[in-house]
Amino acid sequence: MSTLRGERKRKFKAEINVVPYIDVMLVLLVIFMVCAPMTNPSVINLPTAGQSTQPPSDYIEITLRPDAPSTISINSKAGNNGNNRQDSKEEAKDRKQLMQKLREFHDAKPELSVLVSADKGMLYDEVIQVISEAKKLGINRVGLATK
């Protein structure tokens, strides 16, 4: 009888040991939990549009539109019972021509501030480049028109 028990065939079961996988996952979880607060998503603090105390009486206005030529004009509140009037207005086909005309307007009246008004279809990058180039011309007072 003892030979019968020893000769019994054993059936092998296939087993998957998941303990190492669980250990690895817990280690990765801890690493992510420790590193997550250290990553800083690029937070951009944009300025808010506020009311200026006194709008300028005379200013150079640059109007940017994606589908039409950009315009540059000198606007004045003087005269006409405080209503805006345009002293002169010119169109520019490209940014180089726009900056050349802005330089001419600024050389004629350097005390004027510049107001940039852009259509909602304009790319943000293009508007900022116009403002940056205006600053390079030596214009210190540049603002954005808002509604």
PDB file of C-alpha atoms in Angstrom:
ATOM      1  CA  MET A   1       0.000   0.000   0.000  1.00  0.00           C
ATOM      2  CA  SER A   2       2.803   2.341   0.680  1.00  0.00           C
ATOM      3  CA  THR A   3       3.889   1.999  -2.921  1.00  0.00           C
ATOM      4  CA  LEU A   4       0.526   3.104  -4.154  1.00  0.00           C
ATOM      5  CA  ARG A   5       0.636   6.297  -2.202  1.00  0.00           C
ATOM      6  CA  GLY A   6       4.121   7.164  -3.373  1.00  0.00           C
ATOM      7  CA  GLU A   7       3.292   6.521  -6.990  1.00  0.00           C
ATOM      8  CA  ARG A   8       0.353   8.809  -7.050  1.00  0.00           C
ATOM      9  CA  LYS A   9       0.795  11.438  -9.736  1.00  0.00           C
ATOM     10  CA  ARG A  10       0.699  14.996  -8.643  1.00  0.00           C
ATOM     11  CA  LYS A  11      -1.046  17.527 -10.790  1.00  0.00           C
ATOM     12  CA  PHE A  12       0.712  20.858 -11.065  1.00  0.00           C
ATOM     13  CA  LYS A  13      -1.326  24.030 -11.039  1.00  0.00           C
ATOM     14  CA  ALA A  14      -0.088  27.095 -12.830  1.00  0.00           C
ATOM     15  CA  GLU A  15       0.069  29.996 -10.411  1.00  0.00           C
ATOM     16  CA  ILE A  16       0.899  33.644 -10.861  1.00  0.00           C
ATOM     17  CA  ASN A  17       2.507  35.308  -7.924  1.00  0.00           C
ATOM     18  CA  VAL A  18       1.173  38.899  -7.872  1.00  0.00           C
ATOM     19  CA  VAL A  19       2.950  40.019  -4.706  1.00  0.00           C
ATOM     20  CA  PRO A  20       5.985  41.484  -6.581  1.00  0.00           C
ATOM     21  CA  TYR A  21       3.669  43.385  -8.928  1.00  0.00           C
ATOM     22  CA  ILE A  22       1.745  44.843  -6.007  1.00  0.00           C
ATOM     23  CA  ASP A  23       5.022  45.864  -4.364  1.00  0.00           C
ATOM     24  CA  VAL A  24       6.175  47.639  -7.523  1.00  0.00           C
ATOM     25  CA  MET A  25       2.837  49.415  -7.919  1.00  0.00           C
ATOM     26  CA  LEU A  26       2.893  50.631  -4.307  1.00  0.00           C
ATOM     27  CA  VAL A  27       6.435  51.950  -4.723  1.00  0.00           C
ATOM     28  CA  LEU A  28       5.415  53.797  -7.917  1.00  0.00           C
ATOM     29  CA  LEU A  29       2.348  55.194  -6.168  1.00  0.00           C
ATOM     30  CA  VAL A  30       4.480  56.568  -3.330  1.00  0.00           C
ATOM     31  CA  ILE A  31       6.950  58.087  -5.811  1.00  0.00           C
ATOM     32  CA  PHE A  32       4.151  59.807  -7.742  1.00  0.00           C
ATOM     33  CA  MET A  33       2.545  61.075  -4.543  1.00  0.00           C
ATOM     34  CA  VAL A  34       5.842  62.580  -3.396  1.00  0.00           C
ATOM     35  CA  CYS A  35       6.727  64.094  -6.802  1.00  0.00           C
ATOM     36  CA  ALA A  36       3.276  65.433  -7.765  1.00  0.00           C
ATOM     37  CA  PRO A  37       3.342  68.520  -5.499  1.00  0.00           C
ATOM     38  CA  MET A  38       6.814  69.391  -6.784  1.00  0.00           C
ATOM     39  CA  THR A  39       5.692  69.719 -10.382  1.00  0.00           C
ATOM     40  CA  ASN A  40       4.426  73.186 -11.080  1.00  0.00           C
ATOM     41  CA  PRO A  41       2.071  73.491 -14.028  1.00  0.00           C
ATOM     42  CA  SER A  42       2.839  76.717 -15.830  1.00  0.00           C
ATOM     43  CA  VAL A  43       0.575  79.129 -14.035  1.00  0.00           C
ATOM     44  CA  ILE A  44       0.174  82.405 -15.863  1.00  0.00           C
ATOM     45  CA  ASN A  45      -1.004  85.421 -13.956  1.00  0.00           C
ATOM     46  CA  LEU A  46      -2.556  87.712 -16.532  1.00  0.00           C
ATOM     47  CA  PRO A  47      -3.187  91.339 -15.679  1.00  0.00           C
ATOM     48  CA  THR A  48      -6.749  92.421 -15.234  1.00  0.00           C
ATOM     49  CA  ALA A  49      -8.233  95.256 -17.204  1.00  0.00           C
ATOM     50  CA  GLY A  50      -8.926  98.189 -14.958  1.00  0.00           C
ATOM     51  CA  GLN A  51     -10.184 101.681 -15.356  1.00  0.00           C
ATOM     52  CA  SER A  52      -7.494 104.286 -15.810  1.00  0.00           C
ATOM     53  CA  THR A  53      -7.922 107.410 -13.778  1.00  0.00           C
ATOM     54  CA  GLN A  54      -7.699 109.746 -16.741  1.00  0.00           C
ATOM     55  CA  PRO A  55      -7.820 108.507 -20.325  1.00  0.00           C
ATOM     56  CA  PRO A  56      -5.269 110.249 -22.524  1.00  0.00           C
ATOM     57  CA  SER A  57      -6.608 113.161 -24.505  1.00  0.00           C
ATOM     58  CA  ASP A  58      -4.454 112.420 -27.553  1.00  0.00           C
ATOM     59  CA  TYR A  59      -3.192 108.992 -28.499  1.00  0.00           C
ATOM     60  CA  ILE A  60      -1.975 106.883 -31.395  1.00  0.00           C
ATOM     61  CA  GLU A  61      -4.328 103.993 -32.073  1.00  0.00           C
ATOM     62  CA  ILE A  62      -3.201 100.807 -33.812  1.00  0.00           C
ATOM     63  CA  THR A  63      -6.060  98.638 -35.033  1.00  0.00           C
ATOM     64  CA  LEU A  64      -5.168  95.031 -35.864  1.00  0.00           C
ATOM     65  CA  ARG A  65      -7.478  92.791 -37.891  1.00  0.00           C
ATOM     66  CA  PRO A  66      -6.644  89.369 -39.336  1.00  0.00           C
ATOM     67  CA  ASP A  67      -8.535  89.806 -42.596  1.00  0.00           C
ATOM     68  CA  ALA A  68      -7.812  93.456 -43.406  1.00  0.00           C
ATOM     69  CA  PRO A  69      -4.784  95.762 -43.405  1.00  0.00           C
ATOM     70  CA  SER A  70      -3.808  97.159 -40.032  1.00  0.00           C
ATOM     71  CA  THR A  71      -4.559 100.812 -39.473  1.00  0.00           C
ATOM     72  CA  ILE A  72      -2.717 103.404 -37.462  1.00  0.00           C
ATOM     73  CA  SER A  73      -4.232 106.748 -36.578  1.00  0.00           C
ATOM     74  CA  ILE A  74      -3.853 109.711 -34.246  1.00  0.00           C
ATOM     75  CA  ASN A  75      -7.018 110.277 -32.233  1.00  0.00           C
ATOM     76  CA  SER A  76      -7.745 113.423 -30.301  1.00  0.00           C
ATOM     77  CA  LYS A  77     -10.421 114.354 -27.768  1.00  0.00           C
ATOM     78  CA  ALA A  78      -9.544 118.031 -27.985  1.00  0.00           C
ATOM     79  CA  GLY A  79     -12.125 120.170 -29.682  1.00  0.00           C
ATOM     80  CA  ASN A  80     -15.507 119.017 -30.998  1.00  0.00           C
ATOM     81  CA  ASN A  81     -16.995 119.109 -27.460  1.00  0.00           C
ATOM     82  CA  GLY A  82     -14.743 116.275 -26.297  1.00  0.00           C
ATOM     83  CA  ASN A  83     -15.769 113.875 -29.058  1.00  0.00           C
ATOM     84  CA  ASN A  84     -13.056 111.734 -30.570  1.00  0.00           C
ATOM     85  CA  ARG A  85     -11.762 112.835 -33.920  1.00  0.00           C
ATOM     86  CA  GLN A  86      -9.061 111.400 -36.103  1.00  0.00           C
ATOM     87  CA  ASP A  87      -6.328 113.785 -37.115  1.00  0.00           C
ATOM     88  CA  SER A  88      -4.871 111.296 -39.588  1.00  0.00           C
ATOM     89  CA  LYS A  89      -5.270 107.663 -40.493  1.00  0.00           C
ATOM     90  CA  GLU A  90      -3.070 105.344 -42.545  1.00  0.00           C
ATOM     91  CA  GLU A  91      -3.143 101.671 -43.477  1.00  0.00           C
ATOM     92  CA  ALA A  92      -0.228  99.266 -43.327  1.00  0.00           C
ATOM     93  CA  LYS A  93       0.016  96.085 -45.364  1.00  0.00           C
ATOM     94  CA  ASP A  94       2.432  94.247 -43.082  1.00  0.00           C
ATOM     95  CA  ARG A  95       4.039  94.647 -39.659  1.00  0.00           C
ATOM     96  CA  LYS A  96       7.224  96.215 -41.044  1.00  0.00           C
ATOM     97  CA  GLN A  97       5.216  98.966 -42.741  1.00  0.00           C
ATOM     98  CA  LEU A  98       3.079  99.337 -39.601  1.00  0.00           C
ATOM     99  CA  MET A  99       6.164  99.893 -37.441  1.00  0.00           C
ATOM    100  CA  GLN A 100       7.592 102.348 -39.959  1.00  0.00           C
ATOM    101  CA  LYS A 101       4.374 104.383 -39.863  1.00  0.00           C
ATOM    102  CA  LEU A 102       4.296 104.166 -36.054  1.00  0.00           C
ATOM    103  CA  ARG A 103       7.851 105.516 -35.971  1.00  0.00           C
ATOM    104  CA  GLU A 104       6.769 108.431 -38.183  1.00  0.00           C
ATOM    105  CA  PHE A 105       3.737 109.191 -35.976  1.00  0.00           C
ATOM    106  CA  HIS A 106       5.858 108.914 -32.829  1.00  0.00           C
ATOM    107  CA  ASP A 107       8.601 111.164 -34.239  1.00  0.00           C
ATOM    108  CA  ALA A 108       5.973 113.784 -35.093  1.00  0.00           C
ATOM    109  CA  LYS A 109       4.374 113.664 -31.612  1.00  0.00           C
ATOM    110  CA  PRO A 110       6.585 111.759 -29.120  1.00  0.00           C
ATOM    111  CA  GLU A 111       4.396 112.640 -26.101  1.00  0.00           C
ATOM    112  CA  LEU A 112       1.476 110.549 -27.355  1.00  0.00           C
ATOM    113  CA  SER A 113       0.683 107.183 -25.840  1.00  0.00           C
ATOM    114  CA  VAL A 114      -0.162 104.171 -28.018  1.00  0.00           C
ATOM    115  CA  LEU A 115      -3.399 102.214 -27.767  1.00  0.00           C
ATOM    116  CA  VAL A 116      -3.538  98.811 -29.456  1.00  0.00           C
ATOM    117  CA  SER A 117      -6.978  97.482 -30.311  1.00  0.00           C
ATOM    118  CA  ALA A 118      -7.109  94.021 -31.826  1.00  0.00           C
ATOM    119  CA  ASP A 119      -9.950  92.036 -33.324  1.00  0.00           C
ATOM    120  CA  LYS A 120     -10.872  88.855 -31.444  1.00  0.00           C
ATOM    121  CA  GLY A 121      -9.663  86.843 -34.433  1.00  0.00           C
ATOM    122  CA  MET A 122      -6.080  88.090 -34.026  1.00  0.00           C
ATOM    123  CA  LEU A 123      -3.498  85.756 -32.590  1.00  0.00           C
ATOM    124  CA  TYR A 124      -2.296  86.751 -29.127  1.00  0.00           C
ATOM    125  CA  ASP A 125       1.317  86.328 -30.242  1.00  0.00           C
ATOM    126  CA  GLU A 126       0.960  88.876 -33.046  1.00  0.00           C
ATOM    127  CA  VAL A 127      -0.580  91.464 -30.719  1.00  0.00           C
ATOM    128  CA  ILE A 128       2.228  91.036 -28.186  1.00  0.00           C
ATOM    129  CA  GLN A 129       4.842  91.337 -30.942  1.00  0.00           C
ATOM    130  CA  VAL A 130       3.348  94.675 -32.034  1.00  0.00           C
ATOM    131  CA  ILE A 131       3.436  95.918 -28.423  1.00  0.00           C
ATOM    132  CA  SER A 132       7.013  94.689 -28.017  1.00  0.00           C
ATOM    133  CA  GLU A 133       8.154  96.405 -31.208  1.00  0.00           C
ATOM    134  CA  ALA A 134       6.430  99.617 -30.107  1.00  0.00           C
ATOM    135  CA  LYS A 135       8.386  99.447 -26.840  1.00  0.00           C
ATOM    136  CA  LYS A 136      11.611  98.979 -28.832  1.00  0.00           C
ATOM    137  CA  LEU A 137      10.849 102.248 -30.634  1.00  0.00           C
ATOM    138  CA  GLY A 138      11.052 103.997 -27.274  1.00  0.00           C
ATOM    139  CA  ILE A 139       7.327 104.341 -26.639  1.00  0.00           C
ATOM    140  CA  ASN A 140       6.842 103.949 -22.903  1.00  0.00           C
ATOM    141  CA  ARG A 141       3.061 104.256 -22.661  1.00  0.00           C
ATOM    142  CA  VAL A 142       1.495 101.357 -24.584  1.00  0.00           C
ATOM    143  CA  GLY A 143      -1.905  99.962 -23.658  1.00  0.00           C
ATOM    144  CA  LEU A 144      -4.524  97.501 -24.887  1.00  0.00           C
ATOM    145  CA  ALA A 145      -8.077  98.510 -25.674  1.00  0.00           C
ATOM    146  CA  THR A 146     -10.662  96.349 -23.893  1.00  0.00           C
ATOM    147  CA  LYS A 147     -14.422  96.168 -23.953  1.00  0.00           C
TER     148      LYS A 147
END
